[in-house]
XYZ file of C-alpha atoms in Angstrom:
770
model
C 107.570 -18.541 11.636
C 108.660 -18.209 7.997
C 105.994 -18.134 5.301
C 106.574 -19.170 1.672
C 104.378 -18.592 -1.372
C 103.249 -21.194 -3.924
C 106.521 -20.827 -5.907
C 108.571 -21.544 -2.820
C 109.736 -18.018 -2.373
C 109.889 -16.483 1.086
C 106.958 -14.052 1.619
C 108.102 -11.020 3.533
C 106.189 -8.131 5.188
C 102.991 -9.941 6.073
C 101.232 -8.639 9.200
C 99.448 -10.598 11.856
C 95.787 -11.533 11.232
C 93.181 -9.385 13.013
C 89.958 -11.000 14.105
C 87.159 -10.042 16.515
C 87.015 -11.927 19.779
C 83.412 -10.760 20.247
C 81.364 -13.272 18.200
C 78.113 -11.284 18.568
C 79.715 -8.125 17.200
C 81.442 -10.119 14.460
C 78.143 -11.636 13.335
C 76.409 -8.235 13.479
C 79.070 -6.413 11.457
C 79.320 -9.268 8.962
C 75.548 -8.997 8.326
C 76.064 -5.369 7.355
C 79.538 -5.553 5.754
C 80.445 -8.966 4.330
C 83.471 -7.431 2.591
C 84.945 -6.586 5.988
C 85.880 -10.264 6.658
C 87.657 -13.053 4.777
C 86.663 -16.718 4.859
C 88.453 -17.161 8.178
C 86.627 -14.185 9.711
C 89.785 -12.131 9.705
C 89.375 -8.408 9.007
C 90.152 -7.481 5.427
C 91.922 -4.258 4.371
C 88.471 -2.910 3.429
C 87.466 -2.961 7.114
C 90.352 -0.659 7.962
C 89.082 1.960 5.472
C 85.352 1.693 6.376
C 83.920 5.130 7.384
C 80.239 4.319 8.009
C 78.742 1.418 9.965
C 75.075 0.968 10.893
C 74.165 -1.813 13.377
C 70.684 -0.631 14.421
C 68.289 -3.143 15.914
C 70.866 -5.938 16.302
C 71.254 -7.805 19.660
C 74.687 -6.345 20.415
C 75.685 -6.159 24.098
C 79.281 -4.997 23.577
C 81.308 -2.981 21.069
C 84.613 -4.527 22.142
C 86.709 -4.893 18.987
C 85.246 -1.862 17.219
C 88.622 -0.121 17.769
C 90.077 -2.141 14.837
C 87.884 -0.099 12.449
C 90.379 2.718 12.625
C 88.878 4.848 9.789
C 85.304 4.746 11.129
C 83.625 8.203 11.241
C 79.944 7.396 11.654
C 78.731 4.590 13.945
C 75.059 3.866 14.676
C 73.991 1.168 17.157
C 70.433 2.209 17.931
C 67.894 -0.059 19.640
C 70.370 -2.649 20.969
C 71.463 -4.234 24.259
C 74.584 -2.168 24.993
C 75.286 -1.566 28.697
C 78.556 0.313 28.192
C 80.902 1.687 25.568
C 84.551 0.598 25.194
C 87.358 2.913 26.305
C 89.078 2.690 22.953
C 86.518 3.851 20.393
C 88.205 4.794 17.105
C 89.784 8.251 17.247
C 88.435 8.872 13.742
C 84.850 8.800 15.002
C 82.807 11.986 14.237
C 79.238 10.761 14.805
C 78.062 8.240 17.423
C 74.433 7.194 17.807
C 73.589 4.693 20.582
C 69.969 5.713 21.203
C 67.710 3.248 23.011
C 70.212 0.926 24.731
C 70.979 0.208 28.396
C 74.122 2.278 28.861
C 74.710 3.434 32.449
C 78.032 5.282 32.104
C 80.344 6.742 29.479
C 84.098 6.350 28.893
C 86.301 9.173 27.684
C 85.015 9.749 24.178
C 87.069 10.449 21.021
C 88.228 14.043 20.970
C 87.039 14.681 17.413
C 83.460 13.534 18.057
C 80.952 16.121 16.758
C 77.567 14.388 17.092
C 76.508 12.306 20.098
C 73.098 10.647 20.435
C 72.546 9.077 23.892
C 68.753 9.288 24.209
C 66.765 6.535 25.946
C 69.502 4.916 28.000
C 70.112 4.611 31.762
C 72.724 7.302 32.259
C 72.723 9.163 35.579
C 75.531 11.591 34.759
C 77.978 12.644 32.079
C 81.459 13.395 33.385
C 82.998 15.044 30.348
C 82.329 15.873 26.724
C 84.650 15.958 23.695
C 85.994 19.407 22.922
C 84.777 19.310 19.298
C 81.179 18.249 20.073
C 78.472 20.217 18.213
C 75.252 18.339 18.989
C 74.357 16.397 22.128
C 71.163 14.416 22.611
C 70.975 12.912 26.084
C 67.217 13.115 26.571
C 65.168 10.399 28.274
C 67.783 9.237 30.772
C 68.188 9.581 34.552
C 70.810 12.330 34.400
C 71.240 14.595 37.428
C 74.471 16.301 36.341
C 75.927 17.705 33.127
C 79.611 18.690 32.749
C 81.001 21.884 31.306
C 79.651 22.527 27.830
C 82.304 22.715 25.086
C 82.354 26.013 23.223
C 81.622 24.211 19.947
C 78.238 22.851 21.125
C 75.274 24.440 19.306
C 72.453 22.025 20.244
C 71.685 20.443 23.605
C 68.679 18.199 24.184
C 68.607 17.061 27.804
C 64.833 16.774 28.140
C 63.142 14.120 30.289
C 65.884 13.797 32.919
C 66.315 14.672 36.604
C 68.359 17.870 36.240
C 67.919 20.620 38.819
C 70.516 22.931 37.262
C 72.325 23.364 33.972
C 76.008 24.154 33.429
C 76.884 27.727 34.373
C 77.942 28.578 30.847
C 75.903 27.510 27.860
C 78.591 28.886 25.592
C 77.474 29.098 21.962
C 74.232 27.133 22.054
C 71.558 28.119 19.554
C 69.075 25.456 20.672
C 68.415 24.383 24.276
C 65.804 21.685 24.885
C 65.439 20.894 28.561
C 61.755 20.232 29.158
C 60.459 17.813 31.784
C 63.286 18.087 34.334
C 63.410 19.532 37.846
C 65.088 22.829 36.936
C 64.650 25.588 39.488
C 66.646 28.233 37.605
C 68.460 28.816 34.327
C 71.959 30.219 33.824
C 72.481 33.253 31.590
C 71.412 32.426 28.071
C 73.884 32.695 25.179
C 73.374 35.548 22.734
C 73.065 33.138 19.777
C 70.188 31.155 21.290
C 67.283 30.711 18.875
C 65.179 28.006 20.557
C 64.479 27.608 24.289
C 62.213 24.791 25.495
C 61.944 24.438 29.279
C 58.384 23.180 29.687
C 57.433 21.124 32.749
C 60.059 22.276 35.245
C 60.033 24.184 38.545
C 61.152 27.578 37.267
C 59.861 30.738 38.922
C 61.523 33.161 36.498
C 63.480 33.315 33.272
C 66.791 35.076 32.648
C 67.092 37.835 30.062
C 66.155 36.537 26.648
C 68.657 36.822 23.749
C 67.776 39.183 20.922
C 67.811 36.345 18.334
C 65.392 34.059 20.185
C 62.579 32.923 17.885
C 60.936 30.082 19.874
C 60.125 30.130 23.584
C 58.310 27.283 25.371
C 58.027 27.469 29.142
C 54.600 25.933 29.835
C 53.841 24.275 33.166
C 56.237 26.099 35.458
C 55.704 28.590 38.303
C 56.798 31.687 36.404
C 55.046 34.868 37.521
C 56.811 37.447 35.337
C 58.274 37.308 31.864
C 61.479 39.149 30.968
C 61.396 41.557 28.037
C 60.422 39.652 24.911
C 62.716 40.130 21.887
C 60.977 41.178 18.697
C 62.500 38.142 16.968
C 60.118 35.743 18.751
C 57.972 33.880 16.248
C 56.512 31.132 18.441
C 55.752 31.420 22.153
C 53.876 29.126 24.562
C 53.578 29.956 28.272
C 50.473 28.037 29.369
C 49.881 26.977 32.966
C 51.968 29.655 34.629
C 50.738 32.384 37.040
C 51.543 35.101 34.470
C 49.061 37.978 34.348
C 50.526 40.221 31.610
C 53.269 40.563 29.018
C 56.072 43.082 29.644
C 56.155 44.440 26.078
C 54.620 43.881 22.664
C 56.063 41.739 19.897
C 55.450 42.863 16.320
C 52.558 40.932 14.730
C 52.330 38.508 17.657
C 49.546 38.065 20.220
C 50.542 36.169 23.354
C 47.963 33.798 24.841
C 47.870 31.967 28.152
C 45.479 29.020 28.365
C 43.558 30.267 25.355
C 43.171 33.891 26.495
C 45.052 36.885 25.188
C 47.371 38.369 27.809
C 47.166 42.134 28.336
C 50.130 44.458 28.340
C 51.721 45.024 31.751
C 52.204 48.708 31.064
C 54.362 50.012 28.206
C 54.615 48.312 24.818
C 58.010 49.508 23.563
C 61.224 48.204 25.171
C 63.152 51.406 24.466
C 60.402 53.467 26.076
C 60.577 51.204 29.127
C 64.353 51.709 29.304
C 64.015 55.482 28.904
C 61.462 55.736 31.712
C 63.555 53.487 33.941
C 66.442 55.941 33.600
C 64.460 58.795 35.083
C 62.207 56.730 37.346
C 63.558 53.286 38.311
C 60.754 52.870 40.846
C 57.985 53.325 38.245
C 57.864 49.573 37.491
C 57.505 46.443 39.576
C 59.391 43.210 38.790
C 56.843 42.313 36.091
C 57.202 45.783 34.521
C 53.731 46.773 35.630
C 53.351 50.524 36.099
C 53.270 51.734 39.713
C 50.507 54.288 39.684
C 51.692 56.171 42.756
C 55.144 56.657 41.191
C 54.184 57.717 37.672
C 51.737 60.260 39.090
C 54.807 62.157 40.335
C 56.128 62.687 36.806
C 55.085 65.977 35.158
C 57.871 66.317 32.571
C 59.357 63.580 30.390
C 62.141 64.110 27.858
C 62.401 61.070 25.603
C 64.276 62.715 22.751
C 66.719 60.491 20.840
C 65.928 57.202 22.596
C 65.086 55.168 19.436
C 61.484 54.809 20.616
C 59.017 53.687 17.946
C 55.766 53.522 19.979
C 54.248 55.509 22.848
C 51.653 52.897 23.788
C 51.287 53.004 27.570
C 52.258 56.674 27.945
C 48.602 57.408 28.748
C 49.223 55.814 32.176
C 51.301 58.861 33.151
C 48.211 60.748 34.262
C 50.049 63.796 35.647
C 52.275 64.359 32.612
C 52.170 67.950 31.343
C 55.222 68.229 29.069
C 56.519 65.531 26.712
C 59.429 65.627 24.250
C 59.449 62.748 21.732
C 61.556 64.355 18.995
C 64.382 62.524 17.234
C 62.684 59.148 17.537
C 61.207 56.871 14.846
C 57.710 57.681 16.109
C 55.293 58.164 13.220
C 52.028 58.339 15.119
C 50.691 59.080 18.560
C 48.639 56.629 20.576
C 46.510 57.778 23.522
C 48.187 60.726 25.204
C 47.501 61.635 28.853
C 44.631 64.097 29.163
C 46.830 66.156 31.485
C 49.315 66.904 28.675
C 49.763 70.603 27.852
C 52.906 70.666 25.674
C 54.451 68.160 23.249
C 57.589 68.324 21.088
C 57.487 66.233 17.920
C 59.213 65.573 14.598
C 56.892 67.399 12.250
C 58.060 65.393 9.238
C 56.882 62.146 10.869
C 53.802 63.080 12.873
C 50.990 64.719 10.897
C 48.001 64.526 13.249
C 47.195 64.819 16.954
C 44.582 62.849 18.961
C 41.339 64.806 19.140
C 41.111 64.355 22.936
C 43.503 67.298 23.591
C 42.028 70.483 22.049
C 44.250 72.828 24.111
C 47.548 71.017 23.401
C 50.496 73.199 22.334
C 52.814 71.585 19.812
C 56.513 72.340 19.279
C 58.955 71.148 16.635
C 62.312 69.535 17.403
C 63.905 73.032 17.527
C 61.543 74.049 20.322
C 59.460 76.353 18.145
C 55.707 76.555 18.662
C 53.895 75.400 15.526
C 50.234 75.349 14.430
C 48.423 72.375 15.898
C 48.273 69.529 13.336
C 44.879 68.212 12.259
C 42.957 65.789 14.463
C 43.618 62.054 14.013
C 40.824 59.626 13.158
C 41.690 56.608 15.271
C 40.226 53.095 15.410
C 40.081 52.080 19.055
C 39.151 48.434 18.566
C 42.267 46.393 17.720
C 40.325 43.652 15.937
C 38.667 46.187 13.680
C 42.008 47.934 13.141
C 43.692 44.655 12.147
C 40.798 43.835 9.822
C 41.292 47.173 8.074
C 45.035 46.534 7.947
C 44.515 43.088 6.386
C 42.236 44.552 3.726
C 44.361 47.606 3.013
C 47.780 47.805 4.639
C 48.228 51.463 3.729
C 44.859 52.451 5.210
C 45.925 52.487 8.873
C 49.198 53.041 10.706
C 50.753 51.339 13.730
C 48.793 53.578 16.086
C 45.530 52.486 14.443
C 45.038 55.937 12.949
C 43.241 55.993 9.639
C 45.313 57.212 6.708
C 43.953 58.889 3.538
C 43.669 55.592 1.534
C 41.119 54.371 4.114
C 38.605 56.792 2.639
C 38.724 54.791 -0.599
C 38.324 51.375 1.071
C 35.180 49.702 -0.318
C 35.295 46.124 1.048
C 35.953 44.894 4.590
C 35.648 41.556 6.412
C 35.696 41.497 10.241
C 35.666 38.649 12.776
C 34.474 39.138 16.383
C 35.085 42.879 16.639
C 33.764 44.956 19.541
C 34.269 48.579 18.459
C 31.817 48.328 15.607
C 30.484 51.870 16.117
C 33.691 53.072 14.442
C 32.687 51.611 11.064
C 31.042 54.898 10.120
C 34.543 56.374 9.829
C 35.079 54.303 6.645
C 33.000 56.558 4.431
C 33.589 54.787 1.092
C 32.676 51.309 2.355
C 30.187 49.502 0.074
C 30.611 45.837 1.123
C 30.883 44.831 4.787
C 31.037 41.358 6.348
C 31.019 41.175 10.153
C 31.012 37.621 11.550
C 30.633 37.035 15.264
C 30.712 40.765 15.999
C 29.429 41.930 19.383
C 26.455 44.145 20.113
C 22.689 43.706 20.199
C 22.019 46.529 17.754
C 23.677 47.702 14.592
C 25.914 50.751 14.759
C 25.499 53.684 12.404
C 26.788 52.353 9.108
C 28.508 54.098 6.179
C 25.841 55.743 4.054
C 27.119 54.218 0.783
C 26.914 50.615 1.980
C 25.374 48.267 -0.623
C 26.061 44.804 0.806
C 25.991 43.875 4.516
C 26.675 40.470 6.104
C 26.287 40.373 9.907
C 26.101 36.721 10.951
C 26.694 34.582 14.051
C 26.264 37.535 16.381
C 23.899 38.743 19.116
C 21.730 41.225 17.200
C 18.182 41.442 18.566
C 16.817 44.287 16.469
C 17.548 45.671 13.004
C 17.055 49.360 12.342
C 18.719 52.402 10.795
C 19.987 50.578 7.713
C 21.372 52.929 5.050
C 19.055 53.620 2.097
C 21.798 52.501 -0.307
C 21.702 48.892 0.993
C 20.746 46.284 -1.640
C 21.882 43.006 -0.024
C 21.645 42.043 3.662
C 22.430 38.806 5.520
C 21.589 38.676 9.243
C 21.570 34.882 9.652
C 22.210 33.243 13.037
C 21.539 36.134 15.408
C 18.839 36.712 18.044
C 16.696 39.086 15.978
C 13.055 39.474 17.000
C 12.163 42.617 15.066
C 13.115 44.532 11.934
C 11.860 48.019 11.120
C 12.457 50.532 8.352
C 13.770 48.397 5.531
C 15.828 50.319 2.951
C 13.754 51.011 -0.138
C 16.434 49.621 -2.480
C 16.863 46.297 -0.686
C 16.828 43.376 -3.139
C 18.101 40.398 -1.095
C 17.425 39.622 2.574
C 18.645 36.584 4.557
C 17.298 36.185 8.091
C 17.511 32.447 8.728
C 18.044 31.125 12.253
C 16.670 34.042 14.282
C 13.598 34.639 16.490
C 11.388 36.672 14.156
C 7.623 36.243 14.673
C 6.094 38.576 12.073
C 7.138 40.139 8.779
C 5.731 43.555 7.949
C 6.467 46.438 5.611
C 8.820 44.532 3.333
C 10.478 46.822 0.766
C 8.720 47.135 -2.581
C 11.616 45.909 -4.721
C 12.703 42.898 -2.671
C 13.516 39.866 -4.849
C 14.877 37.239 -2.411
C 13.930 36.675 1.228
C 14.989 33.776 3.461
C 13.418 33.657 6.946
C 13.833 29.932 7.489
C 14.271 28.595 11.034
C 12.481 31.399 12.878
C 9.247 31.691 14.865
C 7.121 33.250 12.106
C 3.372 32.997 12.509
C 2.353 35.696 10.021
C 3.535 37.531 6.918
C 1.630 40.720 6.193
C 2.263 41.165 2.452
C 4.812 40.108 -0.106
C 6.295 42.637 -2.553
C 5.275 42.360 -6.205
C 8.910 41.862 -7.306
C 9.652 38.806 -5.133
C 11.325 35.868 -6.936
C 12.436 33.549 -4.123
C 10.648 32.945 -0.781
C 12.029 30.616 1.916
C 10.018 30.212 5.144
C 11.238 26.707 6.044
C 10.789 25.643 9.714
C 8.375 28.233 11.094
C 4.917 28.357 12.685
C 2.893 29.772 9.782
C -0.715 28.712 9.404
C -1.107 30.382 6.010
C 0.754 32.266 3.306
C -0.263 35.676 1.977
C -1.184 36.213 -1.663
C 1.750 35.271 -3.867
C 3.067 37.791 -6.415
C 3.109 36.766 -10.076
C 6.915 37.238 -10.165
C 7.539 34.392 -7.685
C 9.595 31.470 -9.039
C 10.747 29.533 -5.932
C 8.867 28.789 -2.695
C 10.057 26.687 0.243
C 7.481 26.564 3.029
C 8.350 23.073 4.288
C 8.040 22.181 7.972
C 5.159 24.555 8.662
C 2.688 21.878 9.802
C -0.046 24.435 10.580
C -0.465 25.363 6.919
C -3.549 23.590 5.559
C -4.108 25.513 2.314
C -1.965 27.296 -0.226
C -2.914 30.547 -1.954
C -3.100 30.689 -5.746
C 0.250 29.690 -7.259
C 1.706 32.082 -9.869
C 2.034 30.626 -13.352
C 5.770 31.394 -13.440
C 6.465 29.255 -10.352
C 9.282 26.731 -10.992
C 9.818 25.088 -7.590
C 7.523 24.441 -4.615
C 8.707 22.605 -1.466
C 6.101 21.636 1.151
C 7.783 18.778 3.048
C 6.390 18.301 6.544
C 3.113 20.077 5.755
C 0.896 17.013 5.969
C -2.316 19.059 6.154
C -1.900 20.235 2.557
C -3.844 17.699 0.469
C -4.120 19.497 -2.891
C -2.839 22.388 -4.977
C -5.096 25.421 -5.499
C -4.400 25.601 -9.252
C -2.392 24.011 -12.032
C 1.115 25.303 -12.894
C 2.904 23.876 -15.907
C 6.454 22.474 -15.464
C 6.337 22.891 -11.674
C 8.913 20.939 -9.609
C 7.006 19.853 -6.512
C 8.639 18.368 -3.371
C 6.248 16.802 -0.841
C 5.961 13.918 1.585
C 3.753 12.073 -0.890
C 4.854 9.594 -3.540
C 2.138 10.567 -5.979
C 1.732 14.165 -7.187
C -0.807 16.282 -5.352
C -4.107 16.744 -7.172
C -5.679 20.100 -8.026
C -8.108 21.129 -5.281
C -10.910 21.915 -7.751
C -10.428 24.064 -10.850
C -7.146 24.411 -12.684
C -7.376 28.118 -13.454
C -7.361 30.595 -10.534
C -9.198 33.181 -12.673
C -11.990 30.681 -13.223
C -12.262 30.201 -9.452
C -12.351 33.964 -8.882
C -15.009 34.409 -11.563
C -17.243 31.722 -10.062
C -16.763 33.102 -6.525
C -18.135 36.417 -7.747
C -21.474 34.761 -8.437
C -21.242 32.062 -5.750
C -19.121 32.972 -2.757
C -20.014 29.740 -0.977
C -19.023 27.432 -3.818
C -15.418 27.060 -2.462
C -13.835 26.637 0.952
C -10.619 28.328 2.076
C -8.528 25.706 0.256
C -10.494 26.317 -2.984
C -12.128 22.913 -2.718
C -15.637 22.817 -4.200
C -18.733 22.831 -2.035
C -20.637 20.405 -4.235
C -23.991 21.171 -2.652
C -23.630 24.838 -3.605
C -22.153 24.014 -7.017
C -25.274 22.055 -7.949
C -27.307 25.234 -7.555
C -25.456 27.019 -10.353
C -27.538 26.984 -13.585
C -26.350 30.215 -15.197
C -22.634 31.070 -15.369
C -21.567 34.378 -16.921
C -17.745 34.487 -16.911
C -16.997 36.572 -19.998
C -13.800 38.692 -19.998
C -12.176 37.188 -16.883
C -8.762 36.307 -18.409
C -9.531 32.597 -18.021
C -7.111 30.194 -19.741
C -8.817 26.825 -19.251
C -12.006 25.212 -17.979
C -10.463 22.217 -16.186
C -12.835 21.216 -13.360
C -16.010 22.571 -14.947
C -17.494 19.073 -14.573
C -18.068 19.943 -10.895
C -20.942 22.212 -12.022
C -23.194 19.655 -13.831
C -26.451 21.690 -13.712
C -25.294 24.679 -15.734
C -27.779 25.453 -18.506
C -26.396 28.792 -19.731
C -22.638 29.395 -20.066
C -20.804 32.449 -21.461
C -17.007 31.957 -21.797
C -16.350 34.599 -24.462
C -13.550 37.210 -24.331
C -11.138 34.876 -22.513
C -8.037 32.940 -23.540
C -9.864 29.615 -23.820
C -8.948 27.594 -26.933
C -10.545 24.279 -25.986
C -13.369 22.981 -23.827
C -12.689 19.653 -22.055
C -16.283 19.126 -20.835
C -19.777 20.495 -21.232
C -22.628 19.740 -18.769
C -25.358 17.461 -20.071
C -28.051 20.047 -19.281
C -26.293 22.894 -21.093
C -28.654 24.577 -23.561
C -26.863 27.871 -24.311
C -23.103 28.403 -24.881
C -21.384 31.667 -25.849
C -17.832 31.327 -27.157
C -15.035 33.064 -29.074
C -15.741 31.387 -32.401
C -12.261 32.143 -33.770
C -10.653 30.284 -30.834
C -13.047 27.440 -30.116
C -13.472 25.410 -33.300
C -14.736 22.114 -31.912
C -16.707 20.889 -28.914
C -16.724 17.825 -26.686
C -19.874 15.650 -26.390
C -22.875 17.845 -25.464
C -26.640 18.157 -25.265
C -28.097 17.730 -28.772
C -30.336 20.742 -28.088
C -27.350 23.013 -27.379
C -27.453 26.401 -29.068
C -24.115 28.168 -29.599
C -23.585 31.955 -29.829
C -20.582 34.072 -30.711
C -19.338 36.862 -28.443
C -21.665 39.391 -30.129
C -24.663 37.247 -29.161
C -25.335 35.960 -32.677
C -26.511 32.383 -33.020
C -23.929 30.348 -34.969
C -23.664 26.819 -36.256
C -22.729 24.378 -33.564
C -19.034 23.449 -33.993
C -18.245 19.838 -34.802
C -17.188 17.293 -32.188
C -13.468 17.344 -31.491
C -11.565 14.355 -32.968
C -9.320 12.272 -30.685
C -10.896 13.787 -27.618
C -12.255 11.902 -24.649
C -15.703 13.420 -24.240
C -16.864 11.524 -21.148
C -15.381 13.278 -18.121
C -15.398 10.111 -16.006
C -13.590 8.257 -18.786
C -10.998 11.079 -18.903
C -10.473 11.015 -15.124
C -10.026 7.229 -15.150
C -7.362 7.539 -17.864
C -5.509 10.324 -16.032
C -5.397 8.280 -12.823
C -3.464 5.548 -14.646
C -1.622 7.598 -17.250
C -1.365 11.328 -16.377
C 0.555 12.030 -19.603
C -2.008 10.408 -21.917
C -4.331 13.456 -21.998
C -3.845 17.212 -22.091
C -5.969 19.746 -20.197
C -8.588 19.584 -22.952
C -8.696 15.778 -22.691
C -7.121 15.384 -26.135
C -5.111 12.202 -26.626
C -1.339 12.609 -26.385
C 1.338 10.266 -27.870
C 1.768 8.104 -24.713
C -1.852 6.953 -25.181
C -0.863 5.117 -28.351
C 1.647 2.894 -26.499
C -0.422 2.180 -23.365
C -0.951 -1.591 -23.128
C -3.315 -1.871 -20.154
C -6.251 0.297 -19.073
C -8.527 -0.582 -16.153
C -11.640 1.598 -16.128
C -13.984 -0.575 -14.058
C -16.398 1.140 -11.665
C -15.767 4.564 -13.190
C -19.396 5.470 -14.085
C -18.446 5.895 -17.752
C -21.280 6.425 -20.235
C -19.360 7.146 -23.429
C -16.169 5.431 -24.681
C -15.652 7.819 -27.578
C -11.891 8.113 -28.171
C -10.969 4.584 -27.096
C -9.804 3.967 -30.653
C -6.817 6.199 -29.907
C -5.352 3.613 -27.531
C -3.853 1.579 -30.346
C -1.749 -0.757 -28.185
């Protein structure tokens, strides 16, 4: 057919139209690349240059026709309905992703393909792979066979299949992921391998591990022995295998199995293992455990020049008498056999010898006998050693031998250590925190220790604390007894223990917390105490409180019925859960009180403890144990001589209505809130007391020298009637001061109900202006 253009000229060189016979594919590609088709659904020139095509999630069941996209390099058809791939995929293709389809078999794939994603299909085998392939993901299929691996492949993920074996050569793989198959053995592993994941298989052993391997996962197999572990391993998981020990140590790595640390099979260093195997191949079993009966035959061992960096495990050679370790990078000696008589060392690297061998003869690398180096100070507990290392890297070497900087170490934090008796070796230590450490008693501690935290442990008794100690925290242990407190102790925390009594507290103690114990008695509190916490105990009373005390928490001690006198400097008092306490023994200004009650607790009787003490001297039966007044006895008091008793106020004096003679001179009293009606004689400090409340008209007033003086005038703006004052305070506690003088809130009070209050005198009512 001849084709002419609009001008009538013959159009030459036009090719045949290319269209897709697969309407589903056509519609899918058109939804992603409208420029790929003209109005007649023929492919445009743009389609022939397209390099990337993504058709994920579209209902495609065939890729027939995709071959016309001859420049395509990256094709993604994830999550579709594909059951097969065409035989003529574009040769330009570099990346192919058909994850999550229904593909059951593969054609011959483009030779230049580098990335192939086949996960979550229905493949049972793969016959061949492109020679240029670098990454293959064929996980989550039904594959029982894999072909030869191309030498270019670096990553293979064949997990979740039915494989029993892998290709004989894994070529240049650096990542092999083959978990959840039926593998019974592995081929030799490539030297470049970095990641090996073979969890959930039927393996009984592993091949030799490459020196570059950093991640090893072989959980849930039947492996009994591990091969030598390369020092490059960063992550290792071997749970649910019958493995009892690790063949060698990895630097800064602890290997666990099902949550428990695995012990060493025998020798820690791989080069030491190799050196011993040369002279005694029968000294190890297949797991590299030492055969005792074989190593006992070895008396001489020459390990010179074997690139050995650690001798850990050499102590198992219990018959060894002569040992040459010269020309090795060994800088310290671990436990040497007690049978050892001679040792050859590099004197420039090793500077001390374990103190367990006093008769050991030491030779240099030239074979010359030298003076025995000084004895090493070694930390036997690895947890303690690592704690020291974390606090001061230069304080301890790889053999856990203390180095000179350790004698300047002042602070140390430890978690769950066992060899705590070795702490005394750190002579400069001033601050120690030991959390979850073992032992029922404290070890001997460094004599310069100032601060000690020993919490969440099993201590039952505290003794032998250094005299230098100023702060101690023994919370959450099992302590029942403490003896011999250090004299300089200032702060003591003992909460959550089993202590029943407190005795012989140090004289300078400032803070003590014994909350959540079984306390039923406290012998005496030191005069310097500032903060006392006895929350949740079984106390029935508190001892006398020192004047220095500022904070008390004795909540949840329901047996306490009365409080002792409260110091005037007290700022906070907590008595939640002590329902038997009905009143406070004395008044404390600006006290923050926390109780179960909505309203503030009243004063038991008199506001000033010195006033109570003074009255008790003349009437011991006038108060009960809670300092509440025995009114029957109080009525008997007619003469009260309380001069020079350091009394600050007379609040509560109304409870002694029959007093006729009263001497309050030489005190700190500046006002008198109440005077008994029957009072006939009053002795005061005339320079302090300048006015009086309502009183008996026959009252005679004397100064402190006993001279009769003019009766002071009545105090202005003072509520003289004590019942009137009490009625006001019940409704407006801030309307009156301790002397019953009117305060500013009285002027704004709008309502005052004083019915049934037995009031005889309303003097002062004029002050309630509102």
